[in-house]
Coordinates of C-alpha atoms in Angstrom, one line a residue:
M1 CA 0.1 0.0 0.0
A2 CA 1.4 3.5 -0.8
R3 CA 2.0 5.2 2.4
T4 CA 1.1 9.0 2.4
G5 CA 2.7 10.3 5.4
A6 CA 5.2 12.9 5.5
G7 CA 8.6 13.0 6.8
T8 CA 12.0 12.3 5.6
A9 CA 14.4 9.5 6.2
R10 CA 17.7 9.2 4.3
G11 CA 16.3 11.8 1.7
A12 CA 13.2 9.8 1.0
R13 CA 9.9 11.6 0.7
V14 CA 6.9 10.2 2.5
I15 CA 3.5 11.7 2.2
R16 CA 0.8 12.1 5.1
P17 CA -2.5 10.4 4.6
R18 CA -4.4 13.0 6.7
A19 CA -2.6 16.2 5.7
S20 CA -4.6 19.3 5.9
V21 CA -6.0 20.9 2.6
A22 CA -3.6 23.8 3.1
T23 CA -0.6 21.6 3.4
R24 CA -1.7 19.7 0.3
F25 CA -2.2 22.9 -1.6
R26 CA 1.3 23.9 -0.4
R27 CA 2.8 20.5 -1.7
I28 CA 1.2 21.0 -5.2
A29 CA 2.8 24.3 -5.3
E30 CA 6.2 22.9 -4.5
Y31 CA 5.6 20.6 -7.4
H32 CA 4.7 23.2 -9.9
E33 CA 7.6 22.3 -12.4
L34 CA 6.4 18.7 -12.5
L35 CA 2.8 20.2 -13.2
V36 CA 4.0 22.0 -16.2
G37 CA 6.2 19.1 -17.4
M38 CA 3.2 16.6 -17.2
T39 CA 1.0 19.3 -19.0
R40 CA 3.5 19.2 -21.7
K41 CA 3.5 15.3 -21.8
E42 CA -0.3 15.4 -22.0
L43 CA -0.3 17.6 -24.9
K44 CA 2.5 15.6 -26.7
V45 CA 0.6 12.4 -26.1
K46 CA -2.7 13.6 -27.3
Y47 CA -1.2 14.8 -30.7
K48 CA 1.5 12.2 -31.1
N49 CA 1.6 10.8 -34.6
S50 CA -1.0 13.2 -35.7
V51 CA -0.7 14.7 -39.1
L52 CA -2.7 17.8 -38.3
G53 CA -1.6 18.2 -34.6
F54 CA -3.0 21.0 -32.8
A55 CA -5.2 21.9 -35.8
W56 CA -7.6 19.2 -34.5
S57 CA -8.3 21.4 -31.5
L58 CA -9.7 24.0 -33.9
L59 CA -11.5 21.7 -36.2
N60 CA -13.6 20.7 -33.0
P61 CA -15.3 23.9 -32.5
L62 CA -15.7 24.3 -36.2
L63 CA -17.7 21.1 -36.6
Y64 CA -20.0 22.2 -33.7
L65 CA -20.5 25.6 -35.3
V66 CA -21.7 24.0 -38.4
V67 CA -24.0 21.7 -36.9
Y68 CA -25.6 24.1 -34.5
Y69 CA -25.9 26.7 -37.2
I70 CA -27.7 24.4 -39.3
A71 CA -30.0 23.1 -36.6
F72 CA -30.7 26.4 -34.7
V73 CA -30.7 29.1 -37.4
K74 CA -31.5 27.3 -40.5
I75 CA -34.1 24.8 -39.2
L76 CA -35.3 26.2 -35.8
G77 CA -34.8 29.9 -36.5
S78 CA -33.1 30.8 -33.2
G79 CA -33.6 34.5 -33.8
I80 CA -30.0 35.4 -32.6
P81 CA -28.1 37.6 -35.1
E82 CA -24.5 36.7 -36.0
F83 CA -25.1 33.3 -34.4
P84 CA -21.5 31.9 -35.0
I85 CA -19.9 34.6 -33.0
Y86 CA -22.5 34.0 -30.2
L87 CA -22.1 30.3 -30.2
L88 CA -18.1 30.4 -30.3
S89 CA -18.0 32.9 -27.4
G90 CA -19.9 30.3 -25.2
L91 CA -18.6 27.1 -26.7
L92 CA -15.0 27.9 -25.9
V93 CA -15.9 27.9 -22.1
W94 CA -17.9 24.7 -22.4
N95 CA -15.2 22.9 -24.4
L96 CA -12.6 23.7 -21.6
F97 CA -14.9 22.6 -18.9
S98 CA -16.1 19.4 -20.5
A99 CA -12.9 18.4 -22.1
G100 CA -11.0 19.3 -18.9
L101 CA -13.3 17.2 -16.4
G102 CA -13.2 14.3 -19.0
A103 CA -9.5 14.2 -19.2
A104 CA -9.0 14.6 -15.3
C105 CA -11.6 12.0 -14.4
G106 CA -9.1 9.2 -15.9
A107 CA -5.9 10.6 -15.1
V108 CA -5.1 8.7 -11.8
V109 CA -6.4 5.3 -13.5
G110 CA -4.5 6.2 -16.8
N111 CA -1.2 6.7 -15.0
A112 CA -1.5 3.8 -12.6
G113 CA 2.1 2.7 -13.4
L114 CA 3.5 5.9 -12.2
V115 CA 1.2 6.3 -9.1
K116 CA 2.4 2.9 -7.9
K117 CA 6.1 3.6 -8.3
V118 CA 6.9 7.3 -7.8
A119 CA 6.1 9.4 -4.7
F120 CA 4.6 12.8 -5.6
P121 CA 1.3 14.7 -5.0
R122 CA -1.1 12.7 -7.1
E123 CA -3.3 15.9 -7.5
I124 CA -0.8 16.8 -10.2
L125 CA -2.3 14.0 -12.4
P126 CA -5.8 15.5 -12.9
L127 CA -4.4 19.2 -12.8
A128 CA -2.0 18.5 -15.7
A129 CA -5.1 17.1 -17.7
V130 CA -6.9 20.3 -17.2
G131 CA -3.7 22.4 -17.8
S132 CA -3.5 20.8 -21.3
T133 CA -7.2 21.8 -22.1
V134 CA -6.3 25.4 -20.9
I135 CA -3.6 25.6 -23.5
T136 CA -6.1 24.5 -26.2
F137 CA -8.6 27.0 -25.0
C138 CA -6.0 29.6 -25.3
L139 CA -5.2 28.5 -28.9
Q140 CA -8.7 28.4 -29.8
A141 CA -9.3 32.1 -28.1
T142 CA -6.4 33.4 -30.1
V143 CA -8.0 32.3 -33.4
L144 CA -11.4 33.5 -32.4
F145 CA -10.0 37.0 -31.6
A146 CA -8.0 37.0 -34.8
V147 CA -11.3 36.3 -36.6
L148 CA -13.1 39.2 -34.6
A149 CA -10.3 41.6 -35.5
I150 CA -10.6 40.8 -39.2
V151 CA -14.2 41.2 -39.5
Q152 CA -13.8 44.4 -37.2
W153 CA -16.4 42.9 -34.8
S154 CA -17.4 45.5 -32.1
V155 CA -16.8 44.0 -28.6
S156 CA -17.6 45.3 -25.2
W157 CA -14.4 46.4 -23.8
T158 CA -16.0 46.9 -20.3
F159 CA -17.1 43.3 -20.0
L160 CA -14.1 42.0 -22.1
A161 CA -12.1 43.2 -18.9
L162 CA -13.9 40.5 -16.9
L163 CA -12.7 37.7 -19.0
P164 CA -9.4 36.9 -17.3
L165 CA -11.3 36.7 -14.0
A166 CA -14.0 34.5 -15.5
L167 CA -11.2 32.3 -16.8
V168 CA -9.6 31.9 -13.5
A169 CA -13.0 30.8 -12.1
L170 CA -13.6 28.2 -14.9
V171 CA -10.1 26.8 -14.3
L172 CA -10.9 26.6 -10.7
L173 CA -14.1 25.0 -11.2
T174 CA -12.8 22.6 -13.7
A175 CA -9.7 21.6 -11.7
S176 CA -11.9 21.2 -8.3
L177 CA -14.3 18.7 -9.9
G178 CA -11.5 17.0 -11.9
I179 CA -9.7 16.2 -8.6
L180 CA -12.7 14.9 -7.0
L181 CA -13.8 12.8 -9.9
S182 CA -10.4 11.4 -10.6
A183 CA -10.4 9.9 -7.0
V184 CA -13.8 8.6 -7.1
N185 CA -13.0 6.9 -10.5
V186 CA -10.1 5.0 -9.0
Y187 CA -13.0 3.2 -6.8
L188 CA -15.9 3.3 -9.0
R189 CA -14.7 2.9 -12.6
D190 CA -18.2 3.8 -14.0
T191 CA -17.7 7.2 -13.0
Q192 CA -16.0 8.3 -16.2
H193 CA -19.1 6.8 -18.2
F194 CA -21.5 8.5 -16.0
L195 CA -19.5 11.7 -16.6
E196 CA -20.2 11.5 -20.2
L197 CA -24.1 11.4 -19.7
A198 CA -23.8 14.0 -17.1
L199 CA -22.0 16.5 -19.2
L200 CA -24.4 15.8 -22.0
A201 CA -27.4 16.9 -19.7
W202 CA -25.2 19.7 -18.2
F203 CA -24.5 21.2 -21.7
W204 CA -28.2 21.8 -22.3
V205 CA -28.7 23.6 -18.9
T206 CA -25.9 26.1 -19.9
P207 CA -27.1 28.7 -22.2
V208 CA -24.4 28.3 -25.0
V209 CA -26.7 27.5 -28.2
Y210 CA -29.7 29.6 -27.0
G211 CA -30.1 33.0 -25.4
F212 CA -30.3 33.1 -21.5
M213 CA -33.4 35.5 -21.8
T214 CA -35.3 33.2 -23.6
L215 CA -35.5 30.9 -20.5
G216 CA -37.9 33.5 -18.8
K217 CA -40.5 32.6 -21.4
R218 CA -40.4 28.8 -20.7
G219 CA -42.4 27.6 -17.7
H220 CA -42.4 28.7 -14.1
W221 CA -40.1 30.8 -12.1
W222 CA -37.9 27.6 -11.0
F223 CA -37.1 26.7 -14.4
T224 CA -34.8 29.8 -14.7
R225 CA -33.4 29.3 -11.2
V226 CA -32.0 25.8 -12.4
W227 CA -30.0 27.6 -15.2
E228 CA -28.9 30.4 -12.5
L229 CA -27.6 27.7 -10.0
N230 CA -25.4 26.3 -12.8
P231 CA -21.9 27.7 -11.8
V232 CA -21.0 27.5 -15.4
T233 CA -23.8 30.0 -16.2
P234 CA -22.2 33.3 -15.1
I235 CA -18.8 32.3 -16.8
V236 CA -20.7 31.7 -20.1
L237 CA -22.6 34.9 -19.7
I238 CA -19.7 37.1 -19.2
F239 CA -17.7 35.8 -22.2
Q240 CA -21.0 36.2 -24.4
R241 CA -21.4 39.7 -23.0
G242 CA -17.8 40.7 -23.5
I243 CA -17.2 39.0 -27.0
Y244 CA -20.7 39.0 -28.6
A245 CA -21.7 42.1 -26.9
R246 CA -25.4 42.3 -28.1
T247 CA -28.2 42.0 -25.6
D248 CA -31.5 42.0 -27.9
N249 CA -32.6 41.3 -31.4
K250 CA -34.5 44.4 -31.8
A251 CA -35.9 43.5 -35.3
L252 CA -37.7 40.5 -33.8
N253 CA -38.0 42.0 -30.2
I254 CA -36.2 39.0 -28.7
G255 CA -34.0 39.1 -25.7
I256 CA -30.5 37.4 -25.9
L257 CA -28.4 38.3 -22.8
P258 CA -29.4 40.0 -19.5
H259 CA -29.1 43.7 -19.2
W260 CA -27.4 43.7 -15.8
P261 CA -25.1 46.3 -15.0
F262 CA -21.4 45.4 -14.6
S263 CA -21.7 44.9 -10.9
I264 CA -24.4 42.3 -11.3
Y265 CA -22.4 40.3 -13.7
L266 CA -19.3 40.6 -11.3
A267 CA -21.4 39.6 -8.3
Y268 CA -22.7 36.6 -10.2
L269 CA -19.2 35.7 -10.9
G270 CA -18.4 35.5 -7.3
Y271 CA -21.0 32.6 -7.0
S272 CA -18.8 30.6 -9.5
F273 CA -15.7 31.5 -7.4
A274 CA -17.4 30.5 -4.3
F275 CA -18.7 27.2 -5.6
G276 CA -15.1 26.5 -7.1
I277 CA -13.3 27.2 -3.7
V278 CA -15.7 25.0 -1.7
T279 CA -15.5 22.2 -4.1
F280 CA -11.7 22.5 -4.2
C281 CA -11.3 22.1 -0.6
V282 CA -13.9 19.1 -0.5
A283 CA -12.0 17.5 -3.5
V284 CA -8.4 17.9 -2.1
A285 CA -9.8 16.6 1.4
V286 CA -11.5 13.6 -0.4
F287 CA -8.6 12.9 -2.6
G288 CA -6.1 13.0 0.5
R289 CA -8.4 10.4 2.4
S290 CA -8.8 8.0 -0.6
E291 CA -5.1 8.4 -2.0
A292 CA -3.7 5.9 0.6
N293 CA -5.3 2.8 -1.2
F294 CA -4.9 4.1 -4.8
A295 CA -1.9 1.5 -5.3
E296 CA -4.1 -1.4 -4.1
E297 CA -7.0 -0.3 -6.3
L298 CA -5.1 0.3 -9.6

C-alpha cells in the first residue's frame, strides 16, 4: 500500500495520509515544475503521430459551429443575429470545462504505473490534464479574436475586462471537480462513463446555443433558477457579454443576454468562485483520504 505520510528518512519523501488541505495545496505548489512538465506531456501524447496536430483542436469547435448553425438558425430559427460569434463565445468556455473534466476523471487510473512507483502529489495528474485543455482553450481563443479583428467585430471592452477573472473561475471549477472525480473513479470505474452522460445533460442547462433571456418565457420561475444555479452559467454569460456584446434582437424583439449592469455580472461571477473554492477544498480533502489505497485499487 502506498503510504502517504510525511517525513524524511535518508532523503526519502513520505506523504501524510491526513495532511490538511492547506498542506496539500502547498505541496502541489512545490511541485509546480512537475505540473508544467506533465501538462506538456499530455499535449504531446494527445497529438502524437497526428498529421494535423494542434489543428484538431480548432476543427472541433468548427464542426460544432456548422452543426448548431444548421440546426438552430436554418431549421429552428433561433433569432440570434450573427449566431456563429454568439455560439463560439460560449462554446470556448464549455469545451474547456467538459474536455478538462473528461481528461481529469481518468488521469489517476490512466497513470497507474506512475502512481504505484513514484512519490509525488497525485493531484498533479488531474491538474495536468486540465492544464492541457487550458492551452487548447488559449489557442482557440487566439484564433477567435483574430477572426473578430479581421471582421472588425465590435466587442464590449468593459465586460471584456472581466474575461481573465472569468477564466480563473472556470479553471478553478474544472480543476476542483476534476480532482474529485479522478479520486472517485479509482474506486468506481463507472464514474467516467456516467460523466459523459452528466456532461451531455449539463450542456443543455448551460446557455451556449440559446439566449439566456429566452428561459424566462419557458415554464415557471423555478425553471430559470435551475440555470442560474449552474456555476458555469455566469462564466458563459460574461464571455458572451464581452465578446458577442449584443443583448437583444431588436428587429424581432427578442432578448438574448441580460441587461444587468457590470456590478451584477461581477457579483454573479462571485457565485462561481465560491462554488469552485468550496468544491476545491472538498475535492482535495476527499482525494487525500482516498489516496492511501490508490496503489491497491489500480
